[in-house]
Coordinates of C-alpha atoms in Angstrom, one line a residue:
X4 CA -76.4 145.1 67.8
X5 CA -78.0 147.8 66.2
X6 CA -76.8 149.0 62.8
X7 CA -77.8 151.6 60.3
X8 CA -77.5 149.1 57.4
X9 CA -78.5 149.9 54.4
X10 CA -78.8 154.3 55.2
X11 CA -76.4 154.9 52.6
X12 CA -78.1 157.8 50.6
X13 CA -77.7 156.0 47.4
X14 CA -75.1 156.6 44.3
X15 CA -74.6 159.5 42.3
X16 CA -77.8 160.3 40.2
X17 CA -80.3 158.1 41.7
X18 CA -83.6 160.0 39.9
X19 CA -85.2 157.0 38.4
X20 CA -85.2 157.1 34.4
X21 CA -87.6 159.2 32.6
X22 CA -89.7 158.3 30.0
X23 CA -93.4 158.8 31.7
X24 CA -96.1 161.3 29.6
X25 CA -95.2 164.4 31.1
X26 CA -98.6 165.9 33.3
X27 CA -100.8 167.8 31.4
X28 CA -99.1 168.3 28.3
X29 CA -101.0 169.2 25.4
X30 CA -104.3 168.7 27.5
X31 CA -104.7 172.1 29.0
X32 CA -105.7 174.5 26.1
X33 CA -106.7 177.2 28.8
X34 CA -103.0 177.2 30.0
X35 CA -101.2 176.8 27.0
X36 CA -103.2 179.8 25.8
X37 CA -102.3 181.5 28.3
X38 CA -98.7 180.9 28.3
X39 CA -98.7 181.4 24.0
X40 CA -100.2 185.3 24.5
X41 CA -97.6 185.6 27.7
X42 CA -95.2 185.0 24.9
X43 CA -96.2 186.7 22.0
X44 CA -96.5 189.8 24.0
X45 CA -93.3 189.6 25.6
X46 CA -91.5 188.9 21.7
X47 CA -93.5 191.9 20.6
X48 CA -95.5 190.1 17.8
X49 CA -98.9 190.1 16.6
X50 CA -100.9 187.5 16.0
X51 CA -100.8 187.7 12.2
X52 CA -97.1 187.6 12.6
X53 CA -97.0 184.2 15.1
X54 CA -99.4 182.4 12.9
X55 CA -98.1 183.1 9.4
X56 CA -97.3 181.6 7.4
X57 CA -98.6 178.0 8.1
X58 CA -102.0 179.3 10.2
X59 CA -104.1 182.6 10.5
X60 CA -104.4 185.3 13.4
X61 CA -108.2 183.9 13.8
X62 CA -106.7 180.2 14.6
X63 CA -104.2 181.9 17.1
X64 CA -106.8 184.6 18.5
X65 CA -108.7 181.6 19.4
X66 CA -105.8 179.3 20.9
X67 CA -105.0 181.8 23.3
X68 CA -108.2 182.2 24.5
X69 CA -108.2 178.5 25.1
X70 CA -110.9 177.6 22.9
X71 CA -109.3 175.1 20.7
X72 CA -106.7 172.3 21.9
X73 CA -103.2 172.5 19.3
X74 CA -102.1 170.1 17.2
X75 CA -98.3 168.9 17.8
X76 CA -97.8 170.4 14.4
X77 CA -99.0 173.8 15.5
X78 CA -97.6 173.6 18.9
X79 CA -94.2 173.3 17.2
X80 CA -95.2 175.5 14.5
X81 CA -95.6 178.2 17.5
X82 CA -92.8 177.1 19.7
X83 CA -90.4 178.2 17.0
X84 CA -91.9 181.2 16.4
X85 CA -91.7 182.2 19.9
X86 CA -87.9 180.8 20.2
X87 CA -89.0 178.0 22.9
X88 CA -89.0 174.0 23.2
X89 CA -92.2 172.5 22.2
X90 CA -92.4 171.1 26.1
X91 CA -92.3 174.2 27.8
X92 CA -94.9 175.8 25.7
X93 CA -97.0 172.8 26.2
X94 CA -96.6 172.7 29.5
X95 CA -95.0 175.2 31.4
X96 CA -91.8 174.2 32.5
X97 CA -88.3 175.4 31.5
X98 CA -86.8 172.8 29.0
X99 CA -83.9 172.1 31.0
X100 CA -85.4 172.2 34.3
X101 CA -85.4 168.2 34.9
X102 CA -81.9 168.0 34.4
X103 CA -81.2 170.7 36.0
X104 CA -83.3 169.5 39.2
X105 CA -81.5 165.9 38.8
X106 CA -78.0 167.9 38.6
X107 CA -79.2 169.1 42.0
X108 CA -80.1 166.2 43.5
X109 CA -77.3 164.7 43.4
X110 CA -75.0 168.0 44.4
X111 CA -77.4 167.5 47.7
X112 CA -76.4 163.6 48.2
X113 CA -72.9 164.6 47.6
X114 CA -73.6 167.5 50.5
X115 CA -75.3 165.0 52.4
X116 CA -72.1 162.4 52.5
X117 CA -69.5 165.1 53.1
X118 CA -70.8 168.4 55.4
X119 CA -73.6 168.9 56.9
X120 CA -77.4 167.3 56.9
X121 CA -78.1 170.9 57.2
X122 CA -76.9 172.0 54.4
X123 CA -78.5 169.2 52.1
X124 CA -81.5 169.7 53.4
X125 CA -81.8 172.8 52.1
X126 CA -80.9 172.2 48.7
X127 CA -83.4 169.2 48.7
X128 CA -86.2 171.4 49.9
X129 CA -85.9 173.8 47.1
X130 CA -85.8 171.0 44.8
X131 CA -88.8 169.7 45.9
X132 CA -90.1 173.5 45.9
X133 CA -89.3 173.4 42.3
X134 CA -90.6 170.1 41.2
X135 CA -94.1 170.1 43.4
X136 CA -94.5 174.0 40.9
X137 CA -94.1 172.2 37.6
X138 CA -95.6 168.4 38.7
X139 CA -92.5 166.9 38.2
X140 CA -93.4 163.4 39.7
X141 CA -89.7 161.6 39.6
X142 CA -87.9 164.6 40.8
X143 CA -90.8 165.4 43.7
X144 CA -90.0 161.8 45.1
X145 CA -86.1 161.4 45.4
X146 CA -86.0 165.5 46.6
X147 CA -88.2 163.7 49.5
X148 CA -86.6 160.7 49.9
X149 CA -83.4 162.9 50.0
X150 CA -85.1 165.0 52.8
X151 CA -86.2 161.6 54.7
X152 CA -82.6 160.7 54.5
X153 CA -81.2 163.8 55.9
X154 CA -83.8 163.1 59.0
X155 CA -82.8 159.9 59.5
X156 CA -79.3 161.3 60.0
X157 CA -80.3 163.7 62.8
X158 CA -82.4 161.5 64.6
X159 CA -85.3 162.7 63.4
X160 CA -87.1 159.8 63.0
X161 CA -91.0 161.6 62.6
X162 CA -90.2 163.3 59.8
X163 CA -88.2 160.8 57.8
X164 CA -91.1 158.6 58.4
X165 CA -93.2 161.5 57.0
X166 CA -90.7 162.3 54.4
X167 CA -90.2 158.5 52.9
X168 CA -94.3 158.1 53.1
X169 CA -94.7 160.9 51.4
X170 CA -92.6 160.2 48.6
X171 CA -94.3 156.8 48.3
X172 CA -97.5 158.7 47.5
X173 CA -96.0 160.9 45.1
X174 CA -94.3 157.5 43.0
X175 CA -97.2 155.3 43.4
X176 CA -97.7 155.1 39.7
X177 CA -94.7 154.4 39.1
X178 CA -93.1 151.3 38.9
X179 CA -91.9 149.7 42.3
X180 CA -88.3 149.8 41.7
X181 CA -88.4 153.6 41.5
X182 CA -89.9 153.0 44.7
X183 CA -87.5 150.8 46.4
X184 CA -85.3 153.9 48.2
X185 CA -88.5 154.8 49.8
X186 CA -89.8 151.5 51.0
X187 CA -86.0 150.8 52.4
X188 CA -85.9 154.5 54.5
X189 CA -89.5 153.5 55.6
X190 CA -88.2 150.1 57.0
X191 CA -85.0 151.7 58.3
X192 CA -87.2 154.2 60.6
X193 CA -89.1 151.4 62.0
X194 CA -86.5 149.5 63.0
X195 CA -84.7 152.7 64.8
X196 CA -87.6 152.7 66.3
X197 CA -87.3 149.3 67.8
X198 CA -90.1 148.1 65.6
X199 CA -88.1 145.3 63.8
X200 CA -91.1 143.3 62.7
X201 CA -92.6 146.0 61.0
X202 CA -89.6 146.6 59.6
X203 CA -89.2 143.2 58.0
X204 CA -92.6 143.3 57.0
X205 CA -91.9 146.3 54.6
X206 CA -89.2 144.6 53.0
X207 CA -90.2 141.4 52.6
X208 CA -93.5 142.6 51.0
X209 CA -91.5 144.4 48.4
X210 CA -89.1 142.1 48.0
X211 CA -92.2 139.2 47.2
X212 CA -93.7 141.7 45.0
X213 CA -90.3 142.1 42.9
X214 CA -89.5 138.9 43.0
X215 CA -92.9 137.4 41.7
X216 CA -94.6 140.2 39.1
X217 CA -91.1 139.8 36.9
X218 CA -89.9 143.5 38.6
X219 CA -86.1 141.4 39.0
X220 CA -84.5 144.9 39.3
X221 CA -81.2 144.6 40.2
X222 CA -80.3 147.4 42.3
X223 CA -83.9 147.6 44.4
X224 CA -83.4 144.1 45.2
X225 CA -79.9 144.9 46.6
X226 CA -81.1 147.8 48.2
X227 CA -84.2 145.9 50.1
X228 CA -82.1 142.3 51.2
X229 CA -79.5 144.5 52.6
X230 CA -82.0 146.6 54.7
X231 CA -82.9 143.3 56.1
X232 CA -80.3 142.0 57.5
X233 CA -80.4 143.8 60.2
X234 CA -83.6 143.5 62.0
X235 CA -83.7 139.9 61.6
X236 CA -80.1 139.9 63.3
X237 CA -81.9 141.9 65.9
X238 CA -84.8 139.6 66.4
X239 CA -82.5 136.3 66.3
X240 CA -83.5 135.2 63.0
X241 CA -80.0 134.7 62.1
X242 CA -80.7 131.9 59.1
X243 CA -82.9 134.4 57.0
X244 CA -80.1 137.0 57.6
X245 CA -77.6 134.6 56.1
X246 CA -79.9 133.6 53.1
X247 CA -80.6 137.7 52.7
X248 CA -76.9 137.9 52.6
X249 CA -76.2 135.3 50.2
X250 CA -78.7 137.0 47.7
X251 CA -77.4 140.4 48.2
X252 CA -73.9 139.1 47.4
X253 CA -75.3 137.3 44.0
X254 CA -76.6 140.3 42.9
X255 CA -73.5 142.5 43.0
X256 CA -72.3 141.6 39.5
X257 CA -75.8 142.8 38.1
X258 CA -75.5 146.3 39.8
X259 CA -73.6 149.2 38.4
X260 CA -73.8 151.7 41.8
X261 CA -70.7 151.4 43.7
X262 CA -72.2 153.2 46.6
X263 CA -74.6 150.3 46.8
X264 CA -72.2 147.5 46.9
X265 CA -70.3 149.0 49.4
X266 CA -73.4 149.1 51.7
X267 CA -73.6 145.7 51.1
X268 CA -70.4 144.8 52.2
X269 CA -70.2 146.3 55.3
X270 CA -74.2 144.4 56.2
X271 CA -72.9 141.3 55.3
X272 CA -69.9 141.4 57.9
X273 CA -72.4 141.1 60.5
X274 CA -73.6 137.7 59.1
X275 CA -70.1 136.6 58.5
X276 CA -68.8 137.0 62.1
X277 CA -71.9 135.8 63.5
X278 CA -71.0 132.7 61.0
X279 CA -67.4 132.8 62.9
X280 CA -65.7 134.1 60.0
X281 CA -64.3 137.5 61.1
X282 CA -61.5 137.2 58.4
X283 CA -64.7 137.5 56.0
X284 CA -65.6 140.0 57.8
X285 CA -63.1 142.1 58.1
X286 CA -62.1 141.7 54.2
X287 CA -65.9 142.6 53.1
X288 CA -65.6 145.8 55.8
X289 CA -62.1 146.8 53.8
X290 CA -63.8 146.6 50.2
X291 CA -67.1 148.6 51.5
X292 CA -64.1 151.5 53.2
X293 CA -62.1 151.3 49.9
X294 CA -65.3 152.7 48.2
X295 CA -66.0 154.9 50.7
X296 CA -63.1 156.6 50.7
X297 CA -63.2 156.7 46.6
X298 CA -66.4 158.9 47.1
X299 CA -65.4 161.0 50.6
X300 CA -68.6 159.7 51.7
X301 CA -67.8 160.5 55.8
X302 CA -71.3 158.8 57.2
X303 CA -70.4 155.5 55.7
X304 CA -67.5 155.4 56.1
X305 CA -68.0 156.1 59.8
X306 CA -70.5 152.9 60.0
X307 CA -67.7 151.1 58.5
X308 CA -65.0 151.7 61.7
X309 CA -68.5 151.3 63.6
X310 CA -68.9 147.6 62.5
X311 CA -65.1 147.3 61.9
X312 CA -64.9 147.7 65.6
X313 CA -68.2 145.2 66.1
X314 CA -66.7 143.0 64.7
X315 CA -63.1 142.8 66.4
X316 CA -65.2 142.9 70.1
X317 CA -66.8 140.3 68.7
X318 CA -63.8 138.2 67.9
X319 CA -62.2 139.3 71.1
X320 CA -59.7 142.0 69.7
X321 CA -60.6 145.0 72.3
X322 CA -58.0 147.4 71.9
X323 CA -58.8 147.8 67.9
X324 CA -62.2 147.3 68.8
X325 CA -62.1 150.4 71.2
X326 CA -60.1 152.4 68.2
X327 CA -62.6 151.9 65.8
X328 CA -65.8 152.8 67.9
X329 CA -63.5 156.4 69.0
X330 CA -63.4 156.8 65.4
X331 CA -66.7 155.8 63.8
X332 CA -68.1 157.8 67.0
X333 CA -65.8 161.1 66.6
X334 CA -67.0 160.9 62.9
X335 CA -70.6 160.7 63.7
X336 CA -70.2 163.3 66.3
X337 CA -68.7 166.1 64.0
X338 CA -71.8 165.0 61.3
X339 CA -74.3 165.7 64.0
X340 CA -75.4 161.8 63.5
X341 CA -76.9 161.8 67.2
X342 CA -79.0 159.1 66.3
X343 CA -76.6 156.9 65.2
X344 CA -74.0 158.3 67.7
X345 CA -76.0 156.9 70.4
X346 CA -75.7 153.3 68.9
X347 CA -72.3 153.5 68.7
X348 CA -72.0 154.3 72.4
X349 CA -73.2 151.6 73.5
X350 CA -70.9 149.4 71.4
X351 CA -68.1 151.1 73.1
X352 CA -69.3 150.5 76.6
X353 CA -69.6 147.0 76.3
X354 CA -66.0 147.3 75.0
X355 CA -65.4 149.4 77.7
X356 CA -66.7 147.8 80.4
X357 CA -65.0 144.3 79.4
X358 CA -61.5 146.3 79.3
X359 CA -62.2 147.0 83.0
X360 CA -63.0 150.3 82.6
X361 CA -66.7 150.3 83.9
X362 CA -66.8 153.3 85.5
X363 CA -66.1 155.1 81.8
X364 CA -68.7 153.1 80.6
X365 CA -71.2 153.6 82.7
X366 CA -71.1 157.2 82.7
X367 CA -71.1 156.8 78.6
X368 CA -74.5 155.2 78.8
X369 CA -76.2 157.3 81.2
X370 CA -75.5 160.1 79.3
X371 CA -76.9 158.1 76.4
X372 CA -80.2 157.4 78.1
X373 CA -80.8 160.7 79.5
X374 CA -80.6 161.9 75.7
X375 CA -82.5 159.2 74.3
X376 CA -86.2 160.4 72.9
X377 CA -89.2 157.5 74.1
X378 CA -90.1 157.0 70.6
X379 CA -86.4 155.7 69.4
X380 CA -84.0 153.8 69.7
X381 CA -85.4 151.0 71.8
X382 CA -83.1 147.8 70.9
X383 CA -79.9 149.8 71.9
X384 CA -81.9 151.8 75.1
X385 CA -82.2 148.1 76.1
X386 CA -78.7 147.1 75.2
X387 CA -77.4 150.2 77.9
X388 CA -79.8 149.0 80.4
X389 CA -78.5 145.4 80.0
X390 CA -74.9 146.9 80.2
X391 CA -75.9 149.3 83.6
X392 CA -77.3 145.7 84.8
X393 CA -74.3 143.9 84.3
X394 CA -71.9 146.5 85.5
X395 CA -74.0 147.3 89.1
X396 CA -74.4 143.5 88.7
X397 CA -70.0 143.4 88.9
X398 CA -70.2 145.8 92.0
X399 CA -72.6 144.1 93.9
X400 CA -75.5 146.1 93.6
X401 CA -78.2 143.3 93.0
X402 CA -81.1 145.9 93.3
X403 CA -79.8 148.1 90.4
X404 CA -78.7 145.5 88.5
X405 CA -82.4 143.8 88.5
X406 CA -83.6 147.2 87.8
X407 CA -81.8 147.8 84.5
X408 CA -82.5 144.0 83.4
X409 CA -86.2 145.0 83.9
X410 CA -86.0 147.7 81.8
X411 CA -84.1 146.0 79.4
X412 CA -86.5 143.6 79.0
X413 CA -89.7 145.7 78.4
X414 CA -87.7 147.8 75.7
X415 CA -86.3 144.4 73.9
X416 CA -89.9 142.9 74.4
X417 CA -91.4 145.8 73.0
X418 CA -88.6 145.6 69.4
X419 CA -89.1 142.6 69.8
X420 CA -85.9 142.1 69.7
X421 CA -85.8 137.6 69.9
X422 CA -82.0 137.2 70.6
X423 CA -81.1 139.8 73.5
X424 CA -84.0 138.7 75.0
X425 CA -83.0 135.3 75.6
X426 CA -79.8 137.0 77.0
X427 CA -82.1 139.4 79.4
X428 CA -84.0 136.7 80.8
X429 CA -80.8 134.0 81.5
X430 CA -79.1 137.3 83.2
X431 CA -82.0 138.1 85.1
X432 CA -82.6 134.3 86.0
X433 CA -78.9 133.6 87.3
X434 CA -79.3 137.3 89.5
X435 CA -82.4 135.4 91.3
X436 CA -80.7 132.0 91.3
X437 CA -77.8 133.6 93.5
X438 CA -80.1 135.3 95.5
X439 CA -82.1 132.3 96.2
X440 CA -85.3 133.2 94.2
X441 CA -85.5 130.1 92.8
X442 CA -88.8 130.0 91.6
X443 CA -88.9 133.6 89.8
X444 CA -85.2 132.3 88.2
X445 CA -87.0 129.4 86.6
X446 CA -90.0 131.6 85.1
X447 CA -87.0 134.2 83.8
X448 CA -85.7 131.1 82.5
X449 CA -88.6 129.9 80.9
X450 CA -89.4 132.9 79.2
X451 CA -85.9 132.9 78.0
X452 CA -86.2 129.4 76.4
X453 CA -89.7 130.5 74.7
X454 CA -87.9 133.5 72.7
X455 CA -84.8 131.2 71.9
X456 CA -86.6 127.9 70.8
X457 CA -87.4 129.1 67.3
X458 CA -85.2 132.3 66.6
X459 CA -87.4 134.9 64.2
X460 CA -90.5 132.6 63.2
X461 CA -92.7 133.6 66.4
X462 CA -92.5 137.0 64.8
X463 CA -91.9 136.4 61.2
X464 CA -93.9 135.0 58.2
X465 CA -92.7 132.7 55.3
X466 CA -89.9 134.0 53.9
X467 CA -90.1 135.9 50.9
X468 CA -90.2 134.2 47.6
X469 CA -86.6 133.6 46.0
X470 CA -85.6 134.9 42.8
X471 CA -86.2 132.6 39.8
X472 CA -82.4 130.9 39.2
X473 CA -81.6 133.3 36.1
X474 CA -83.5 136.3 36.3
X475 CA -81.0 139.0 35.0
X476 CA -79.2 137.2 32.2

């Protein structure tokens, strides 16, 4: 089952912490020249009366024509004289400008929870309008991971991807915990995208690099095992999902962001009912909503009735499994979350169709398909085809059904997508078994048996280093 795990947009004031020499500074005589006669000129004072009564009109005369590079004492020296902060003389920029960008930044996640993607957008983009004038590196990178968030919202999965890469460019020298949101929107486009190996691959690279250069950052690591959990669900590799779990729940007492623990909750329920433990489940799910609620974040909280309702179908609770998906699905629906609106869909029609209502269910996922792009979505394109298959498959139309099987297994071959492609090939096995195709049935069933012998290593490397035993105490 597709799930959006691990898109929450991240707490309140996510910039990463400052303390990196600002750009330029004190290295551009030319400019600050520039900006020191801009000054003077606008105060109304000479140069005698700037430079007195520490320097001399001949040392300023020559400053602002960017022939000599100022001390710190005579930057400040002038910066007083001209009633401004030593910064913003040497380099441009507003002196409260950072924090007011970072103020805005998180007025656009707050935007981006609650209203519209829209409307976040916009703030983000003048943000980053703000930021790319006066080189502001840290505020440049979460106004564009902010802007890759609110296209992963709308479906837009292009410009995330653009979005997220470009904001790994603009962090590169920083450390890679301040580029952890980033690499985790990256890997979340991918596996929309039904390209859930490439998806692990991101993450596990970051996670090995944290894990064995001494970054042991807390929330990044959080951020990066929960991302996981999904796509190797997806591609059957169910015991690194568990072990991606178990870390993510050890970290939780190391990390201070509410909004990243629930997200972490509400991943984890999909290892715990797939562990049989739905009353795990369904308590993690409650902890993750409690926190949503706290913070009226509607997205998330809507992915928390979507796997709320997950996991009751899986448990075999269909009526509050059919509640749930109406909600999370209404929810997503008045966000504009087509996207993820489309995933929920087909949650509901499997509900649907195994509460007899097939007719409702089909017409629920050929509406999906029709409005499904070619370059998305591709694990849950292949779960509507598998559900189209089973339900012509239930009203005796073997050619259809064999159709939709067939498409269902390109798309899950192309993702792929391990585990539902086991399931493909035994449905599309027992449809030639019945009709007497026995040797295509046992080649279906071969294939089968090859993507189920060794769940998620035919696709997936070692897996990533574990944390040393104590790395946060």
């Amino acid at each position: 089952m597709p799930q959006p795990d691990g898109a929450e947009t991240g707490g309140v004031g996510t910039a990463s912490p400052r303390g990196t020499a600002l750009p330029g500074g004190t290295t551009d005589p030319v400019a600050i020249g520039r900006r020191v006669k801009k000054l003077r000129k606008e105060r109304g004072l000479t140069q005698r009366q700037l430079a007195e009564p520490e320097y001399t009109a001949a040392y300023v005369s020559t400053l602002e024509a960017g022939k000599v590079r100022p001390s710190e004492a005579a930057l400040r020296h002038i910066a007083d004289r001209l009633g401004v902060a030593g910064e913003e003389l040497a380099t441009g920029r507003p002196t409260y400008l950072a924090a007011e960008l970072r103020m805005q930044l998180t007025d656009a996640q707050r935007v981006l929870a609650v209203a519209d993607a829209a409307d976040a957008r916009a703030v983000y983009e003048q943000v980053l309008e703000r930021a790319d004038a006066y080189e502001l590196t840290e505020e440049r990178g979460a106004a564009l991971i902010g802007l890759g968030e609110c296209a992963l919202e709308t479906g837009e999965l292009a410009e995330a991807l653009a979005r997220f890469e470009a904001a790994e460019q603009a962090l590169a020298g920083e450390p890679l915990p301040a580029r952890a949101r980033a690499v985790r929107g990256r890997s979340i486009v991918h596996y929309l995208a039904g390209e859930l190996r490439y998806s692990c691959y991101l993450l596990e690279s970051a996670i090995d690099e944290l894990n064995t250069s001494g970054l042991h950052d807390p929330s990044a690591l959080l951020q990066l095992y929960t991302a996981s959990i999904a796509p190797y669900m997806d591609m059957g590799a169910h015991a690194r999902a568990a072990q991606a779990a178990e870390l993510a729940l050890a970290l939780v007492p190391q990390v201070s962001d509410p909004v990243l623990v629930a997200g972490m909750h509400r991943t984890v329920a999909r290892t715990l009912i797939a562990e049989g433990r739905a009353d795990a489940a369904q308590t993690s799910l409650t902890r993750a909503a409690e926190l949503y609620e706290q913070f009226q974040m509607r997205t998330e909280l809507a992915h928390c009735h979507w796997m709320r309702g997950y996991v009751c179908a899986q448990d075999g609770d269909l009526a509050q499994a059919e509640a749930a998906l109406r909600t999370a699905r209404s929810m997503l629906v008045s966000k504009r979350a087509a996207l993820y609106v489309s995933q929920v869909e087909v949650e509901l029609a499997d509900v649907l169709r195994r509460r007899g209502k097939s007719q409702e269910a089909a017409e629920l996922l050929e509406n999906l398909l029709s409005g499904l792009q070619h370059d998305r979505g591709a694990v849950h394109a292949g779960g509507a085809h598998r559900l189209l298959g089973l339900i012509a498959e239930g009203a005796g139309d073997v050619e259809s059904a064999e159709l939709h099987y067939a498409s269902a297994l390109t798309l899950l071959e192309q993702a792929g997508a391990a585990g539902d492609l086991a399931d493909i090939c035994r449905l599309l096995g027992d449809l030639m078994r019945h009709e007497g195709r026995t040797e295509e049935a046992l080649n279906a069933y071969r294939t089968g048996l090859g993507h189920r012998a060794e769940p998620g290593t035919t696709t997936l490397g070692p897996a990533p280093a574990r944390p040393p035993v104590t790395p946060w105490t």
